[in-house]
Amino acid sequence: GAVVSQHPSWVICKSGTSVKIECRSLDFQATTMFWYRQFPKQSLMLMATSNEGSKATYEQGVEKDKFLINHASLTLSTLTVTSAHPEDSSFYICSASRQGRHTEAFFGQGTRLTVV
Amino acid sequence: DAKTTQPPSMDCAEGRAANLPCNHSTISGNEYVYWYRQIHSQGPQYIIHGLKNNETNEMASLIITEDRKSSTLILPHATLRDTAVYYCIVRVEWEWGGTSYGKLTFGQGTILTVHP
């Protein structure tokens, strides 16, 4: 299957700092990528849809000024958690789909963020 | 997107078939059924998807009832490595420029435990 890579796999940061997470589609171009968050023992929650060359579409309740999404190219989307706090500690996962009809989404391996 | 209902947990003996049910009684005509699984602390892995016909690939088979209100994922010979959370998702898709788009909304899934 196609490969979606996230970096870093895990990060620990101090409260008040910002953290950037990268999501890359390694062998295909992705016009749209999705960002999810997952708390322990819970399901994935969609945060936003990242569109190449345009603004991201955020799900209800997700603060766009806190979770900055940039999709500068067809192979790279970034999520920046600004002014992180301990409650932002979570597992962040991105996904991307190949261009084409009814194609499956491929997920990155996830990024474990711990804010101390 | 249509809501899905899955049993919270299931057990299966190694080497036997695992049959995971999913109800999606409010599915509409343009929604596809997707199955993903997530092994602990990893990103979800695509398994299979279908619209109304039964599908089979190297990982699993997907049986969709004629009225499309339910489906069953079949792992023909479960192994210990198949222990994971299995998500059944219905996804409405739209097309633009020859590419399908649609977000995946995850429910709670079924925790499948394969035991020796």
PDB file of N, CA, C and O in Angstrom, chain B residues 5-35:
ATOM      1  N   THR B   5     -22.801   0.665  14.093  1.00  0.00           N
ATOM      2  CA  THR B   5     -22.857   0.015  15.401  1.00  0.00           C
ATOM      3  C   THR B   5     -22.085  -1.277  15.330  1.00  0.00           C
ATOM      4  O   THR B   5     -22.339  -2.114  14.449  1.00  0.00           O
ATOM      5  N   GLN B   6     -21.132  -1.437  16.238  1.00  0.00           N
ATOM      6  CA  GLN B   6     -20.313  -2.648  16.299  1.00  0.00           C
ATOM      7  C   GLN B   6     -20.289  -3.168  17.738  1.00  0.00           C
ATOM      8  O   GLN B   6     -20.396  -2.386  18.683  1.00  0.00           O
ATOM      9  N   PRO B   7     -20.147  -4.480  17.896  1.00  0.00           N
ATOM     10  CA  PRO B   7     -19.985  -4.995  19.271  1.00  0.00           C
ATOM     11  C   PRO B   7     -18.676  -4.472  19.853  1.00  0.00           C
ATOM     12  O   PRO B   7     -17.689  -4.339  19.132  1.00  0.00           O
ATOM     13  N   PRO B   8     -18.647  -4.166  21.134  1.00  0.00           N
ATOM     14  CA  PRO B   8     -17.428  -3.589  21.706  1.00  0.00           C
ATOM     15  C   PRO B   8     -16.241  -4.539  21.715  1.00  0.00           C
ATOM     16  O   PRO B   8     -15.101  -4.083  21.615  1.00  0.00           O
ATOM     17  N   SER B   9     -16.486  -5.828  21.815  1.00  0.00           N
ATOM     18  CA  SER B   9     -15.369  -6.762  21.855  1.00  0.00           C
ATOM     19  C   SER B   9     -15.791  -8.133  21.340  1.00  0.00           C
ATOM     20  O   SER B   9     -16.971  -8.486  21.370  1.00  0.00           O
ATOM     21  N   MET B  10     -14.796  -8.867  20.831  1.00  0.00           N
ATOM     22  CA  MET B  10     -14.997 -10.239  20.369  1.00  0.00           C
ATOM     23  C   MET B  10     -13.723 -11.023  20.607  1.00  0.00           C
ATOM     24  O   MET B  10     -12.625 -10.450  20.612  1.00  0.00           O
ATOM     25  N   ASP B  11     -13.899 -12.340  20.766  1.00  0.00           N
ATOM     26  CA  ASP B  11     -12.762 -13.241  20.890  1.00  0.00           C
ATOM     27  C   ASP B  11     -12.767 -14.204  19.718  1.00  0.00           C
ATOM     28  O   ASP B  11     -13.822 -14.532  19.163  1.00  0.00           O
ATOM     29  N   CYS B  12     -11.588 -14.683  19.391  1.00  0.00           N
ATOM     30  CA  CYS B  12     -11.478 -15.656  18.318  1.00  0.00           C
ATOM     31  C   CYS B  12     -10.265 -16.527  18.596  1.00  0.00           C
ATOM     32  O   CYS B  12      -9.226 -16.038  19.088  1.00  0.00           O
ATOM     33  N   ALA B  13     -10.402 -17.809  18.286  1.00  0.00           N
ATOM     34  CA  ALA B  13      -9.269 -18.715  18.442  1.00  0.00           C
ATOM     35  C   ALA B  13      -8.356 -18.623  17.229  1.00  0.00           C
ATOM     36  O   ALA B  13      -8.816 -18.490  16.086  1.00  0.00           O
ATOM     37  N   GLU B  14      -7.083 -18.712  17.490  1.00  0.00           N
ATOM     38  CA  GLU B  14      -6.088 -18.659  16.415  1.00  0.00           C
ATOM     39  C   GLU B  14      -6.366 -19.746  15.389  1.00  0.00           C
ATOM     40  O   GLU B  14      -6.650 -20.888  15.734  1.00  0.00           O
ATOM     41  N   GLY B  15      -6.301 -19.359  14.113  1.00  0.00           N
ATOM     42  CA  GLY B  15      -6.538 -20.318  13.047  1.00  0.00           C
ATOM     43  C   GLY B  15      -7.981 -20.412  12.595  1.00  0.00           C
ATOM     44  O   GLY B  15      -8.262 -20.939  11.512  1.00  0.00           O
ATOM     45  N   ARG B  16      -8.882 -19.903  13.411  1.00  0.00           N
ATOM     46  CA  ARG B  16     -10.289 -19.914  13.043  1.00  0.00           C
ATOM     47  C   ARG B  16     -10.654 -18.618  12.331  1.00  0.00           C
ATOM     48  O   ARG B  16      -9.902 -17.649  12.351  1.00  0.00           O
ATOM     49  N   ALA B  17     -11.815 -18.636  11.699  1.00  0.00           N
ATOM     50  CA  ALA B  17     -12.290 -17.424  11.032  1.00  0.00           C
ATOM     51  C   ALA B  17     -12.859 -16.453  12.063  1.00  0.00           C
ATOM     52  O   ALA B  17     -13.561 -16.857  12.987  1.00  0.00           O
ATOM     53  N   ALA B  18     -12.544 -15.188  11.886  1.00  0.00           N
ATOM     54  CA  ALA B  18     -13.118 -14.133  12.726  1.00  0.00           C
ATOM     55  C   ALA B  18     -14.149 -13.388  11.891  1.00  0.00           C
ATOM     56  O   ALA B  18     -13.832 -12.921  10.790  1.00  0.00           O
ATOM     57  N   ASN B  19     -15.376 -13.343  12.395  1.00  0.00           N
ATOM     58  CA  ASN B  19     -16.454 -12.666  11.694  1.00  0.00           C
ATOM     59  C   ASN B  19     -16.888 -11.454  12.505  1.00  0.00           C
ATOM     60  O   ASN B  19     -17.477 -11.604  13.577  1.00  0.00           O
ATOM     61  N   LEU B  20     -16.615 -10.270  11.990  1.00  0.00           N
ATOM     62  CA  LEU B  20     -16.917  -9.053  12.720  1.00  0.00           C
ATOM     63  C   LEU B  20     -18.112  -8.353  12.087  1.00  0.00           C
ATOM     64  O   LEU B  20     -18.045  -7.919  10.941  1.00  0.00           O
ATOM     65  N   PRO B  21     -19.209  -8.231  12.840  1.00  0.00           N
ATOM     66  CA  PRO B  21     -20.414  -7.607  12.275  1.00  0.00           C
ATOM     67  C   PRO B  21     -20.431  -6.091  12.430  1.00  0.00           C
ATOM     68  O   PRO B  21     -19.763  -5.532  13.305  1.00  0.00           O
ATOM     69  N   CYS B  22     -21.214  -5.471  11.570  1.00  0.00           N
ATOM     70  CA  CYS B  22     -21.386  -4.015  11.633  1.00  0.00           C
ATOM     71  C   CYS B  22     -22.781  -3.669  11.113  1.00  0.00           C
ATOM     72  O   CYS B  22     -23.174  -4.133  10.039  1.00  0.00           O
ATOM     73  N   ASN B  23     -23.493  -2.882  11.872  1.00  0.00           N
ATOM     74  CA  ASN B  23     -24.793  -2.391  11.430  1.00  0.00           C
ATOM     75  C   ASN B  23     -24.688  -0.952  10.969  1.00  0.00           C
ATOM     76  O   ASN B  23     -24.071  -0.117  11.642  1.00  0.00           O
ATOM     77  N   HIS B  24     -25.249  -0.677   9.825  1.00  0.00           N
ATOM     78  CA  HIS B  24     -25.264   0.698   9.273  1.00  0.00           C
ATOM     79  C   HIS B  24     -26.608   0.898   8.598  1.00  0.00           C
ATOM     80  O   HIS B  24     -26.682   1.077   7.371  1.00  0.00           O
ATOM     81  N   SER B  25     -27.662   0.876   9.397  1.00  0.00           N
ATOM     82  CA  SER B  25     -29.027   0.865   8.868  1.00  0.00           C
ATOM     83  C   SER B  25     -29.421   2.169   8.176  1.00  0.00           C
ATOM     84  O   SER B  25     -30.376   2.178   7.403  1.00  0.00           O
ATOM     85  N   THR B  26     -28.709   3.260   8.456  1.00  0.00           N
ATOM     86  CA  THR B  26     -29.064   4.545   7.835  1.00  0.00           C
ATOM     87  C   THR B  26     -28.173   4.876   6.640  1.00  0.00           C
ATOM     88  O   THR B  26     -28.165   6.013   6.174  1.00  0.00           O
ATOM     89  N   ILE B  27     -27.455   3.891   6.153  1.00  0.00           N
ATOM     90  CA  ILE B  27     -26.544   4.128   5.032  1.00  0.00           C
ATOM     91  C   ILE B  27     -27.326   4.599   3.813  1.00  0.00           C
ATOM     92  O   ILE B  27     -28.450   4.160   3.558  1.00  0.00           O
ATOM     93  N   SER B  28     -26.748   5.524   3.078  1.00  0.00           N
ATOM     94  CA  SER B  28     -27.418   6.016   1.882  1.00  0.00           C
ATOM     95  C   SER B  28     -26.694   5.488   0.642  1.00  0.00           C
ATOM     96  O   SER B  28     -25.626   4.894   0.727  1.00  0.00           O
ATOM     97  N   GLY B  29     -27.321   5.746  -0.499  1.00  0.00           N
ATOM     98  CA  GLY B  29     -26.875   5.097  -1.722  1.00  0.00           C
ATOM     99  C   GLY B  29     -25.457   5.391  -2.156  1.00  0.00           C
ATOM    100  O   GLY B  29     -24.828   4.580  -2.842  1.00  0.00           O
ATOM    101  N   ASN B  30     -24.919   6.541  -1.771  1.00  0.00           N
ATOM    102  CA  ASN B  30     -23.579   6.901  -2.229  1.00  0.00           C
ATOM    103  C   ASN B  30     -22.518   6.712  -1.160  1.00  0.00           C
ATOM    104  O   ASN B  30     -21.404   7.216  -1.299  1.00  0.00           O
ATOM    105  N   GLU B  31     -22.853   6.026  -0.103  1.00  0.00           N
ATOM    106  CA  GLU B  31     -21.884   5.792   0.968  1.00  0.00           C
ATOM    107  C   GLU B  31     -21.238   4.418   0.843  1.00  0.00           C
ATOM    108  O   GLU B  31     -21.917   3.412   0.657  1.00  0.00           O
ATOM    109  N   TYR B  32     -19.928   4.405   0.960  1.00  0.00           N
ATOM    110  CA  TYR B  32     -19.161   3.182   0.927  1.00  0.00           C
ATOM    111  C   TYR B  32     -18.919   2.683   2.352  1.00  0.00           C
ATOM    112  O   TYR B  32     -18.830   3.462   3.291  1.00  0.00           O
ATOM    113  N   VAL B  33     -18.739   1.386   2.489  1.00  0.00           N
ATOM    114  CA  VAL B  33     -18.378   0.781   3.767  1.00  0.00           C
ATOM    115  C   VAL B  33     -16.878   0.512   3.758  1.00  0.00           C
ATOM    116  O   VAL B  33     -16.378  -0.178   2.862  1.00  0.00           O
ATOM    117  N   TYR B  34     -16.173   1.065   4.725  1.00  0.00           N
ATOM    118  CA  TYR B  34     -14.736   0.877   4.861  1.00  0.00           C
ATOM    119  C   TYR B  34     -14.442   0.159   6.186  1.00  0.00           C
ATOM    120  O   TYR B  34     -15.110   0.376   7.183  1.00  0.00           O
ATOM    121  N   TRP B  35     -13.417  -0.656   6.153  1.00  0.00           N
ATOM    122  CA  TRP B  35     -12.929  -1.297   7.373  1.00  0.00           C
ATOM    123  C   TRP B  35     -11.455  -0.967   7.557  1.00  0.00           C
ATOM    124  O   TRP B  35     -10.653  -1.090   6.617  1.00  0.00           O
TER     125      TRP B  35
END
